[in-house]
Amino acid sequence: MGRMRSIPLGEAKDKLSALVDDAEATHDIITITKHGRPAAVLMSADDLESLQETVYWLSQPGIRDTIVAAEREYAEGSTVDGDALRDEFGLPPR
C-alpha cells in the first residue's frame, strides 16, 4: 500500500474524482476529516479486498503456526515441485 494522508471533507468533495483516481493508481489511503477529526477513509477497491483477505486469513485458528512451519520447511529446502503437486491431485501434466 502507498502512503497515508489526510484531506478535509470540503476539499474532498471538490476533488473526489481525482482522489479516487489517485487512490487507485498510487494505493494511497486518504483519510477524510470533518471538523479536523478523521471521519472516513478512501482507498482503492483492490486494496480493500486485499485487506479483507488478510484479516480473514489471519483470523483463522492456527494459521500463524502453519505459516511459521511452512517458512521453516522452505528454508530447510523441503519443497515440492509443480509436477509432483499435479500428480498428487490428479491434474494433467503441463
PDB file of N, CA and C in Angstrom:
ATOM      1  N   MET A   1       0.834  -1.169   0.000  1.00  0.00           N
ATOM      2  CA  MET A   1       0.000   0.000   0.000  1.00  0.00           C
ATOM      3  C   MET A   1       0.883   1.237   0.000  1.00  0.00           C
ATOM      4  N   GLY A   2       0.308   2.308  -0.477  1.00  0.00           N
ATOM      5  CA  GLY A   2       1.029   3.562  -0.568  1.00  0.00           C
ATOM      6  C   GLY A   2       1.061   4.289   0.762  1.00  0.00           C
ATOM      7  N   ARG A   3       1.181   5.572   0.674  1.00  0.00           N
ATOM      8  CA  ARG A   3       1.275   6.395   1.885  1.00  0.00           C
ATOM      9  C   ARG A   3      -0.114   6.747   2.405  1.00  0.00           C
ATOM     10  N   MET A   4      -0.145   7.264   3.608  1.00  0.00           N
ATOM     11  CA  MET A   4      -1.401   7.722   4.197  1.00  0.00           C
ATOM     12  C   MET A   4      -1.364   9.241   4.239  1.00  0.00           C
ATOM     13  N   ARG A   5      -2.499   9.845   3.944  1.00  0.00           N
ATOM     14  CA  ARG A   5      -2.595  11.300   4.014  1.00  0.00           C
ATOM     15  C   ARG A   5      -4.011  11.692   4.382  1.00  0.00           C
ATOM     16  N   SER A   6      -4.179  12.937   4.801  1.00  0.00           N
ATOM     17  CA  SER A   6      -5.491  13.436   5.222  1.00  0.00           C
ATOM     18  C   SER A   6      -5.906  14.606   4.349  1.00  0.00           C
ATOM     19  N   ILE A   7      -7.219  14.757   4.211  1.00  0.00           N
ATOM     20  CA  ILE A   7      -7.769  15.863   3.431  1.00  0.00           C
ATOM     21  C   ILE A   7      -9.107  16.264   4.053  1.00  0.00           C
ATOM     22  N   PRO A   8      -9.374  17.558   4.171  1.00  0.00           N
ATOM     23  CA  PRO A   8     -10.658  17.997   4.729  1.00  0.00           C
ATOM     24  C   PRO A   8     -11.828  17.620   3.812  1.00  0.00           C
ATOM     25  N   LEU A   9     -12.982  17.406   4.401  1.00  0.00           N
ATOM     26  CA  LEU A   9     -14.174  16.997   3.661  1.00  0.00           C
ATOM     27  C   LEU A   9     -14.512  17.961   2.527  1.00  0.00           C
ATOM     28  N   GLY A  10     -14.460  19.259   2.781  1.00  0.00           N
ATOM     29  CA  GLY A  10     -14.784  20.229   1.731  1.00  0.00           C
ATOM     30  C   GLY A  10     -13.892  20.082   0.517  1.00  0.00           C
ATOM     31  N   GLU A  11     -12.603  19.891   0.758  1.00  0.00           N
ATOM     32  CA  GLU A  11     -11.655  19.695  -0.342  1.00  0.00           C
ATOM     33  C   GLU A  11     -11.914  18.361  -1.039  1.00  0.00           C
ATOM     34  N   ALA A  12     -12.238  17.332  -0.256  1.00  0.00           N
ATOM     35  CA  ALA A  12     -12.526  16.015  -0.835  1.00  0.00           C
ATOM     36  C   ALA A  12     -13.739  16.077  -1.758  1.00  0.00           C
ATOM     37  N   LYS A  13     -14.750  16.846  -1.372  1.00  0.00           N
ATOM     38  CA  LYS A  13     -15.938  16.999  -2.222  1.00  0.00           C
ATOM     39  C   LYS A  13     -15.561  17.586  -3.574  1.00  0.00           C
ATOM     40  N   ASP A  14     -14.706  18.601  -3.547  1.00  0.00           N
ATOM     41  CA  ASP A  14     -14.305  19.277  -4.779  1.00  0.00           C
ATOM     42  C   ASP A  14     -13.420  18.410  -5.665  1.00  0.00           C
ATOM     43  N   LYS A  15     -12.674  17.490  -5.061  1.00  0.00           N
ATOM     44  CA  LYS A  15     -11.669  16.714  -5.796  1.00  0.00           C
ATOM     45  C   LYS A  15     -11.949  15.214  -5.781  1.00  0.00           C
ATOM     46  N   LEU A  16     -13.190  14.805  -5.529  1.00  0.00           N
ATOM     47  CA  LEU A  16     -13.473  13.384  -5.320  1.00  0.00           C
ATOM     48  C   LEU A  16     -13.015  12.512  -6.483  1.00  0.00           C
ATOM     49  N   SER A  17     -13.331  12.904  -7.705  1.00  0.00           N
ATOM     50  CA  SER A  17     -12.947  12.091  -8.857  1.00  0.00           C
ATOM     51  C   SER A  17     -11.431  11.921  -8.930  1.00  0.00           C
ATOM     52  N   ALA A  18     -10.692  13.002  -8.732  1.00  0.00           N
ATOM     53  CA  ALA A  18      -9.230  12.934  -8.761  1.00  0.00           C
ATOM     54  C   ALA A  18      -8.692  12.103  -7.598  1.00  0.00           C
ATOM     55  N   LEU A  19      -9.314  12.216  -6.430  1.00  0.00           N
ATOM     56  CA  LEU A  19      -8.876  11.425  -5.275  1.00  0.00           C
ATOM     57  C   LEU A  19      -9.083   9.934  -5.506  1.00  0.00           C
ATOM     58  N   VAL A  20     -10.212   9.579  -6.112  1.00  0.00           N
ATOM     59  CA  VAL A  20     -10.475   8.168  -6.427  1.00  0.00           C
ATOM     60  C   VAL A  20      -9.429   7.658  -7.413  1.00  0.00           C
ATOM     61  N   ASP A  21      -9.163   8.423  -8.461  1.00  0.00           N
ATOM     62  CA  ASP A  21      -8.136   8.024  -9.433  1.00  0.00           C
ATOM     63  C   ASP A  21      -6.782   7.866  -8.755  1.00  0.00           C
ATOM     64  N   ASP A  22      -6.452   8.794  -7.864  1.00  0.00           N
ATOM     65  CA  ASP A  22      -5.173   8.768  -7.164  1.00  0.00           C
ATOM     66  C   ASP A  22      -5.068   7.551  -6.244  1.00  0.00           C
ATOM     67  N   ALA A  23      -6.117   7.274  -5.495  1.00  0.00           N
ATOM     68  CA  ALA A  23      -6.107   6.116  -4.591  1.00  0.00           C
ATOM     69  C   ALA A  23      -5.932   4.824  -5.376  1.00  0.00           C
ATOM     70  N   GLU A  24      -6.580   4.746  -6.523  1.00  0.00           N
ATOM     71  CA  GLU A  24      -6.486   3.541  -7.351  1.00  0.00           C
ATOM     72  C   GLU A  24      -5.094   3.392  -7.960  1.00  0.00           C
ATOM     73  N   ALA A  25      -4.511   4.502  -8.413  1.00  0.00           N
ATOM     74  CA  ALA A  25      -3.217   4.449  -9.093  1.00  0.00           C
ATOM     75  C   ALA A  25      -2.038   4.317  -8.129  1.00  0.00           C
ATOM     76  N   THR A  26      -2.102   5.003  -6.985  1.00  0.00           N
ATOM     77  CA  THR A  26      -0.948   5.054  -6.078  1.00  0.00           C
ATOM     78  C   THR A  26      -1.081   4.144  -4.867  1.00  0.00           C
ATOM     79  N   HIS A  27      -2.291   3.637  -4.638  1.00  0.00           N
ATOM     80  CA  HIS A  27      -2.591   2.818  -3.461  1.00  0.00           C
ATOM     81  C   HIS A  27      -2.464   3.614  -2.165  1.00  0.00           C
ATOM     82  N   ASP A  28      -2.557   4.947  -2.278  1.00  0.00           N
ATOM     83  CA  ASP A  28      -2.592   5.782  -1.077  1.00  0.00           C
ATOM     84  C   ASP A  28      -3.893   5.534  -0.321  1.00  0.00           C
ATOM     85  N   ILE A  29      -3.830   5.691   0.986  1.00  0.00           N
ATOM     86  CA  ILE A  29      -5.026   5.658   1.830  1.00  0.00           C
ATOM     87  C   ILE A  29      -5.274   7.095   2.261  1.00  0.00           C
ATOM     88  N   ILE A  30      -6.448   7.603   1.933  1.00  0.00           N
ATOM     89  CA  ILE A  30      -6.762   9.003   2.171  1.00  0.00           C
ATOM     90  C   ILE A  30      -7.808   9.103   3.274  1.00  0.00           C
ATOM     91  N   THR A  31      -7.431   9.725   4.379  1.00  0.00           N
ATOM     92  CA  THR A  31      -8.365   9.963   5.471  1.00  0.00           C
ATOM     93  C   THR A  31      -9.073  11.283   5.206  1.00  0.00           C
ATOM     94  N   ILE A  32     -10.392  11.246   5.229  1.00  0.00           N
ATOM     95  CA  ILE A  32     -11.189  12.451   5.036  1.00  0.00           C
ATOM     96  C   ILE A  32     -11.610  12.937   6.417  1.00  0.00           C
ATOM     97  N   THR A  33     -11.261  14.187   6.703  1.00  0.00           N
ATOM     98  CA  THR A  33     -11.554  14.744   8.023  1.00  0.00           C
ATOM     99  C   THR A  33     -12.777  15.657   7.967  1.00  0.00           C
ATOM    100  N   LYS A  34     -13.479  15.688   9.079  1.00  0.00           N
ATOM    101  CA  LYS A  34     -14.645  16.559   9.232  1.00  0.00           C
ATOM    102  C   LYS A  34     -14.435  17.316  10.539  1.00  0.00           C
ATOM    103  N   HIS A  35     -14.375  18.620  10.447  1.00  0.00           N
ATOM    104  CA  HIS A  35     -14.089  19.467  11.611  1.00  0.00           C
ATOM    105  C   HIS A  35     -12.761  19.062  12.262  1.00  0.00           C
ATOM    106  N   GLY A  36     -11.787  18.701  11.415  1.00  0.00           N
ATOM    107  CA  GLY A  36     -10.451  18.376  11.903  1.00  0.00           C
ATOM    108  C   GLY A  36     -10.269  16.983  12.472  1.00  0.00           C
ATOM    109  N   ARG A  37     -11.331  16.172  12.452  1.00  0.00           N
ATOM    110  CA  ARG A  37     -11.236  14.811  13.008  1.00  0.00           C
ATOM    111  C   ARG A  37     -11.460  13.785  11.906  1.00  0.00           C
ATOM    112  N   PRO A  38     -10.768  12.648  11.950  1.00  0.00           N
ATOM    113  CA  PRO A  38     -10.984  11.618  10.936  1.00  0.00           C
ATOM    114  C   PRO A  38     -12.449  11.181  10.906  1.00  0.00           C
ATOM    115  N   ALA A  39     -13.026  11.141   9.704  1.00  0.00           N
ATOM    116  CA  ALA A  39     -14.432  10.765   9.565  1.00  0.00           C
ATOM    117  C   ALA A  39     -14.634   9.590   8.620  1.00  0.00           C
ATOM    118  N   ALA A  40     -13.773   9.470   7.619  1.00  0.00           N
ATOM    119  CA  ALA A  40     -13.916   8.391   6.636  1.00  0.00           C
ATOM    120  C   ALA A  40     -12.558   8.137   5.995  1.00  0.00           C
ATOM    121  N   VAL A  41     -12.474   7.003   5.302  1.00  0.00           N
ATOM    122  CA  VAL A  41     -11.233   6.638   4.631  1.00  0.00           C
ATOM    123  C   VAL A  41     -11.550   6.279   3.189  1.00  0.00           C
ATOM    124  N   LEU A  42     -10.705   6.743   2.277  1.00  0.00           N
ATOM    125  CA  LEU A  42     -10.831   6.409   0.859  1.00  0.00           C
ATOM    126  C   LEU A  42      -9.624   5.571   0.470  1.00  0.00           C
ATOM    127  N   MET A  43      -9.900   4.402  -0.088  1.00  0.00           N
ATOM    128  CA  MET A  43      -8.828   3.540  -0.569  1.00  0.00           C
ATOM    129  C   MET A  43      -9.335   2.791  -1.789  1.00  0.00           C
ATOM    130  N   SER A  44      -8.426   2.232  -2.581  1.00  0.00           N
ATOM    131  CA  SER A  44      -8.848   1.524  -3.784  1.00  0.00           C
ATOM    132  C   SER A  44      -9.606   0.253  -3.408  1.00  0.00           C
ATOM    133  N   ALA A  45     -10.486  -0.162  -4.294  1.00  0.00           N
ATOM    134  CA  ALA A  45     -11.255  -1.388  -4.066  1.00  0.00           C
ATOM    135  C   ALA A  45     -10.328  -2.597  -3.967  1.00  0.00           C
ATOM    136  N   ASP A  46      -9.269  -2.622  -4.784  1.00  0.00           N
ATOM    137  CA  ASP A  46      -8.315  -3.736  -4.722  1.00  0.00           C
ATOM    138  C   ASP A  46      -7.613  -3.792  -3.371  1.00  0.00           C
ATOM    139  N   ASP A  47      -7.236  -2.624  -2.846  1.00  0.00           N
ATOM    140  CA  ASP A  47      -6.575  -2.596  -1.539  1.00  0.00           C
ATOM    141  C   ASP A  47      -7.519  -3.036  -0.426  1.00  0.00           C
ATOM    142  N   LEU A  48      -8.782  -2.639  -0.519  1.00  0.00           N
ATOM    143  CA  LEU A  48      -9.765  -3.070   0.479  1.00  0.00           C
ATOM    144  C   LEU A  48      -9.938  -4.582   0.431  1.00  0.00           C
ATOM    145  N   GLU A  49     -10.051  -5.135  -0.776  1.00  0.00           N
ATOM    146  CA  GLU A  49     -10.201  -6.587  -0.908  1.00  0.00           C
ATOM    147  C   GLU A  49      -8.990  -7.310  -0.327  1.00  0.00           C
ATOM    148  N   SER A  50      -7.799  -6.798  -0.608  1.00  0.00           N
ATOM    149  CA  SER A  50      -6.580  -7.393  -0.071  1.00  0.00           C
ATOM    150  C   SER A  50      -6.558  -7.337   1.454  1.00  0.00           C
ATOM    151  N   LEU A  51      -6.955  -6.207   2.005  1.00  0.00           N
ATOM    152  CA  LEU A  51      -7.015  -6.051   3.458  1.00  0.00           C
ATOM    153  C   LEU A  51      -8.015  -7.021   4.075  1.00  0.00           C
ATOM    154  N   GLN A  52      -9.179  -7.158   3.448  1.00  0.00           N
ATOM    155  CA  GLN A  52     -10.196  -8.079   3.959  1.00  0.00           C
ATOM    156  C   GLN A  52      -9.707  -9.523   3.909  1.00  0.00           C
ATOM    157  N   GLU A  53      -9.019  -9.904   2.832  1.00  0.00           N
ATOM    158  CA  GLU A  53      -8.473 -11.263   2.737  1.00  0.00           C
ATOM    159  C   GLU A  53      -7.428 -11.500   3.819  1.00  0.00           C
ATOM    160  N   THR A  54      -6.568 -10.515   4.042  1.00  0.00           N
ATOM    161  CA  THR A  54      -5.541 -10.645   5.076  1.00  0.00           C
ATOM    162  C   THR A  54      -6.175 -10.821   6.448  1.00  0.00           C
ATOM    163  N   VAL A  55      -7.157 -10.006   6.758  1.00  0.00           N
ATOM    164  CA  VAL A  55      -7.851 -10.114   8.046  1.00  0.00           C
ATOM    165  C   VAL A  55      -8.504 -11.486   8.174  1.00  0.00           C
ATOM    166  N   TYR A  56      -9.141 -11.957   7.099  1.00  0.00           N
ATOM    167  CA  TYR A  56      -9.786 -13.277   7.140  1.00  0.00           C
ATOM    168  C   TYR A  56      -8.763 -14.365   7.458  1.00  0.00           C
ATOM    169  N   TRP A  57      -7.672 -14.402   6.696  1.00  0.00           N
ATOM    170  CA  TRP A  57      -6.707 -15.482   6.886  1.00  0.00           C
ATOM    171  C   TRP A  57      -6.018 -15.399   8.239  1.00  0.00           C
ATOM    172  N   LEU A  58      -5.705 -14.199   8.696  1.00  0.00           N
ATOM    173  CA  LEU A  58      -5.046 -14.076   9.997  1.00  0.00           C
ATOM    174  C   LEU A  58      -5.982 -14.379  11.157  1.00  0.00           C
ATOM    175  N   SER A  59      -7.286 -14.393  10.892  1.00  0.00           N
ATOM    176  CA  SER A  59      -8.242 -14.723  11.955  1.00  0.00           C
ATOM    177  C   SER A  59      -8.516 -16.224  12.045  1.00  0.00           C
ATOM    178  N   GLN A  60      -7.966 -17.003  11.123  1.00  0.00           N
ATOM    179  CA  GLN A  60      -8.186 -18.448  11.145  1.00  0.00           C
ATOM    180  C   GLN A  60      -7.325 -19.087  12.233  1.00  0.00           C
ATOM    181  N   PRO A  61      -7.934 -19.931  13.069  1.00  0.00           N
ATOM    182  CA  PRO A  61      -7.171 -20.577  14.148  1.00  0.00           C
ATOM    183  C   PRO A  61      -5.986 -21.373  13.596  1.00  0.00           C
ATOM    184  N   GLY A  62      -4.826 -21.158  14.184  1.00  0.00           N
ATOM    185  CA  GLY A  62      -3.641 -21.933  13.835  1.00  0.00           C
ATOM    186  C   GLY A  62      -2.913 -21.476  12.584  1.00  0.00           C
ATOM    187  N   ILE A  63      -3.420 -20.469  11.878  1.00  0.00           N
ATOM    188  CA  ILE A  63      -2.800 -20.080  10.608  1.00  0.00           C
ATOM    189  C   ILE A  63      -1.384 -19.547  10.806  1.00  0.00           C
ATOM    190  N   ARG A  64      -1.155 -18.834  11.886  1.00  0.00           N
ATOM    191  CA  ARG A  64       0.188 -18.286  12.110  1.00  0.00           C
ATOM    192  C   ARG A  64       1.206 -19.399  12.329  1.00  0.00           C
ATOM    193  N   ASP A  65       0.823 -20.425  13.081  1.00  0.00           N
ATOM    194  CA  ASP A  65       1.721 -21.569  13.283  1.00  0.00           C
ATOM    195  C   ASP A  65       1.973 -22.284  11.965  1.00  0.00           C
ATOM    196  N   THR A  66       0.941 -22.398  11.139  1.00  0.00           N
ATOM    197  CA  THR A  66       1.080 -23.046   9.833  1.00  0.00           C
ATOM    198  C   THR A  66       2.041 -22.262   8.949  1.00  0.00           C
ATOM    199  N   ILE A  67       1.940 -20.942   8.970  1.00  0.00           N
ATOM    200  CA  ILE A  67       2.830 -20.100   8.164  1.00  0.00           C
ATOM    201  C   ILE A  67       4.269 -20.233   8.648  1.00  0.00           C
ATOM    202  N   VAL A  68       4.476 -20.203   9.953  1.00  0.00           N
ATOM    203  CA  VAL A  68       5.826 -20.340  10.510  1.00  0.00           C
ATOM    204  C   VAL A  68       6.416 -21.693  10.120  1.00  0.00           C
ATOM    205  N   ALA A  69       5.620 -22.757  10.217  1.00  0.00           N
ATOM    206  CA  ALA A  69       6.097 -24.094   9.853  1.00  0.00           C
ATOM    207  C   ALA A  69       6.435 -24.158   8.366  1.00  0.00           C
ATOM    208  N   ALA A  70       5.601 -23.561   7.526  1.00  0.00           N
ATOM    209  CA  ALA A  70       5.849 -23.570   6.084  1.00  0.00           C
ATOM    210  C   ALA A  70       7.126 -22.797   5.746  1.00  0.00           C
ATOM    211  N   GLU A  71       7.336 -21.664   6.399  1.00  0.00           N
ATOM    212  CA  GLU A  71       8.560 -20.891   6.167  1.00  0.00           C
ATOM    213  C   GLU A  71       9.794 -21.680   6.593  1.00  0.00           C
ATOM    214  N   ARG A  72       9.682 -22.398   7.708  1.00  0.00           N
ATOM    215  CA  ARG A  72      10.802 -23.211   8.184  1.00  0.00           C
ATOM    216  C   ARG A  72      11.103 -24.336   7.185  1.00  0.00           C
ATOM    217  N   GLU A  73      10.059 -25.030   6.714  1.00  0.00           N
ATOM    218  CA  GLU A  73      10.247 -26.106   5.741  1.00  0.00           C
ATOM    219  C   GLU A  73      10.884 -25.579   4.458  1.00  0.00           C
ATOM    220  N   TYR A  74      10.435 -24.413   4.005  1.00  0.00           N
ATOM    221  CA  TYR A  74      11.002 -23.817   2.794  1.00  0.00           C
ATOM    222  C   TYR A  74      12.480 -23.499   2.997  1.00  0.00           C
ATOM    223  N   ALA A  75      12.807 -22.905   4.149  1.00  0.00           N
ATOM    224  CA  ALA A  75      14.194 -22.551   4.445  1.00  0.00           C
ATOM    225  C   ALA A  75      15.082 -23.790   4.504  1.00  0.00           C
ATOM    226  N   GLU A  76      14.504 -24.917   4.916  1.00  0.00           N
ATOM    227  CA  GLU A  76      15.248 -26.175   5.001  1.00  0.00           C
ATOM    228  C   GLU A  76      15.305 -26.893   3.659  1.00  0.00           C
ATOM    229  N   GLY A  77      14.653 -26.323   2.646  1.00  0.00           N
ATOM    230  CA  GLY A  77      14.669 -26.935   1.316  1.00  0.00           C
ATOM    231  C   GLY A  77      13.626 -28.009   1.119  1.00  0.00           C
ATOM    232  N   SER A  78      12.707 -28.126   2.040  1.00  0.00           N
ATOM    233  CA  SER A  78      11.653 -29.137   1.942  1.00  0.00           C
ATOM    234  C   SER A  78      10.498 -28.574   1.110  1.00  0.00           C
ATOM    235  N   THR A  79      10.628 -28.695  -0.210  1.00  0.00           N
ATOM    236  CA  THR A  79       9.609 -28.176  -1.117  1.00  0.00           C
ATOM    237  C   THR A  79       9.152 -29.264  -2.077  1.00  0.00           C
ATOM    238  N   VAL A  80       8.046 -29.004  -2.738  1.00  0.00           N
ATOM    239  CA  VAL A  80       7.500 -29.933  -3.730  1.00  0.00           C
ATOM    240  C   VAL A  80       7.348 -29.151  -5.025  1.00  0.00           C
ATOM    241  N   ASP A  81       7.767 -29.733  -6.147  1.00  0.00           N
ATOM    242  CA  ASP A  81       7.632 -29.004  -7.405  1.00  0.00           C
ATOM    243  C   ASP A  81       6.224 -29.162  -7.982  1.00  0.00           C
ATOM    244  N   GLY A  82       5.934 -28.355  -8.979  1.00  0.00           N
ATOM    245  CA  GLY A  82       4.604 -28.333  -9.578  1.00  0.00           C
ATOM    246  C   GLY A  82       4.181 -29.670 -10.152  1.00  0.00           C
ATOM    247  N   ASP A  83       5.115 -30.398 -10.758  1.00  0.00           N
ATOM    248  CA  ASP A  83       4.773 -31.702 -11.334  1.00  0.00           C
ATOM    249  C   ASP A  83       4.302 -32.670 -10.255  1.00  0.00           C
ATOM    250  N   ALA A  84       4.972 -32.664  -9.105  1.00  0.00           N
ATOM    251  CA  ALA A  84       4.572 -33.551  -8.011  1.00  0.00           C
ATOM    252  C   ALA A  84       3.195 -33.166  -7.477  1.00  0.00           C
ATOM    253  N   LEU A  85       2.924 -31.880  -7.376  1.00  0.00           N
ATOM    254  CA  LEU A  85       1.602 -31.437  -6.917  1.00  0.00           C
ATOM    255  C   LEU A  85       0.507 -31.839  -7.898  1.00  0.00           C
ATOM    256  N   ARG A  86       0.768 -31.646  -9.191  1.00  0.00           N
ATOM    257  CA  ARG A  86      -0.236 -32.037 -10.191  1.00  0.00           C
ATOM    258  C   ARG A  86      -0.502 -33.539 -10.120  1.00  0.00           C
ATOM    259  N   ASP A  87       0.550 -34.312  -9.929  1.00  0.00           N
ATOM    260  CA  ASP A  87       0.393 -35.761  -9.822  1.00  0.00           C
ATOM    261  C   ASP A  87      -0.403 -36.121  -8.568  1.00  0.00           C
ATOM    262  N   GLU A  88      -0.082 -35.489  -7.441  1.00  0.00           N
ATOM    263  CA  GLU A  88      -0.768 -35.771  -6.177  1.00  0.00           C
ATOM    264  C   GLU A  88      -2.258 -35.471  -6.254  1.00  0.00           C
ATOM    265  N   PHE A  89      -2.621 -34.407  -6.956  1.00  0.00           N
ATOM    266  CA  PHE A  89      -4.022 -34.010  -7.027  1.00  0.00           C
ATOM    267  C   PHE A  89      -4.713 -34.454  -8.315  1.00  0.00           C
ATOM    268  N   GLY A  90      -4.047 -35.312  -9.084  1.00  0.00           N
ATOM    269  CA  GLY A  90      -4.666 -35.882 -10.272  1.00  0.00           C
ATOM    270  C   GLY A  90      -4.873 -34.899 -11.410  1.00  0.00           C
ATOM    271  N   LEU A  91      -4.041 -33.886 -11.478  1.00  0.00           N
ATOM    272  CA  LEU A  91      -4.149 -32.909 -12.560  1.00  0.00           C
ATOM    273  C   LEU A  91      -3.240 -33.309 -13.714  1.00  0.00           C
ATOM    274  N   PRO A  92      -3.593 -32.941 -14.924  1.00  0.00           N
ATOM    275  CA  PRO A  92      -2.760 -33.322 -16.073  1.00  0.00           C
ATOM    276  C   PRO A  92      -1.411 -32.605 -16.033  1.00  0.00           C
ATOM    277  N   PRO A  93      -0.378 -33.245 -16.559  1.00  0.00           N
ATOM    278  CA  PRO A  93       0.935 -32.595 -16.601  1.00  0.00           C
ATOM    279  C   PRO A  93       0.900 -31.391 -17.541  1.00  0.00           C
ATOM    280  N   ARG A  94       1.825 -30.481 -17.328  1.00  0.00           N
ATOM    281  CA  ARG A  94       1.904 -29.294 -18.201  1.00  0.00           C
ATOM    282  C   ARG A  94       2.519 -29.630 -19.510  1.00  0.00           C
TER     283      ARG A  94
END
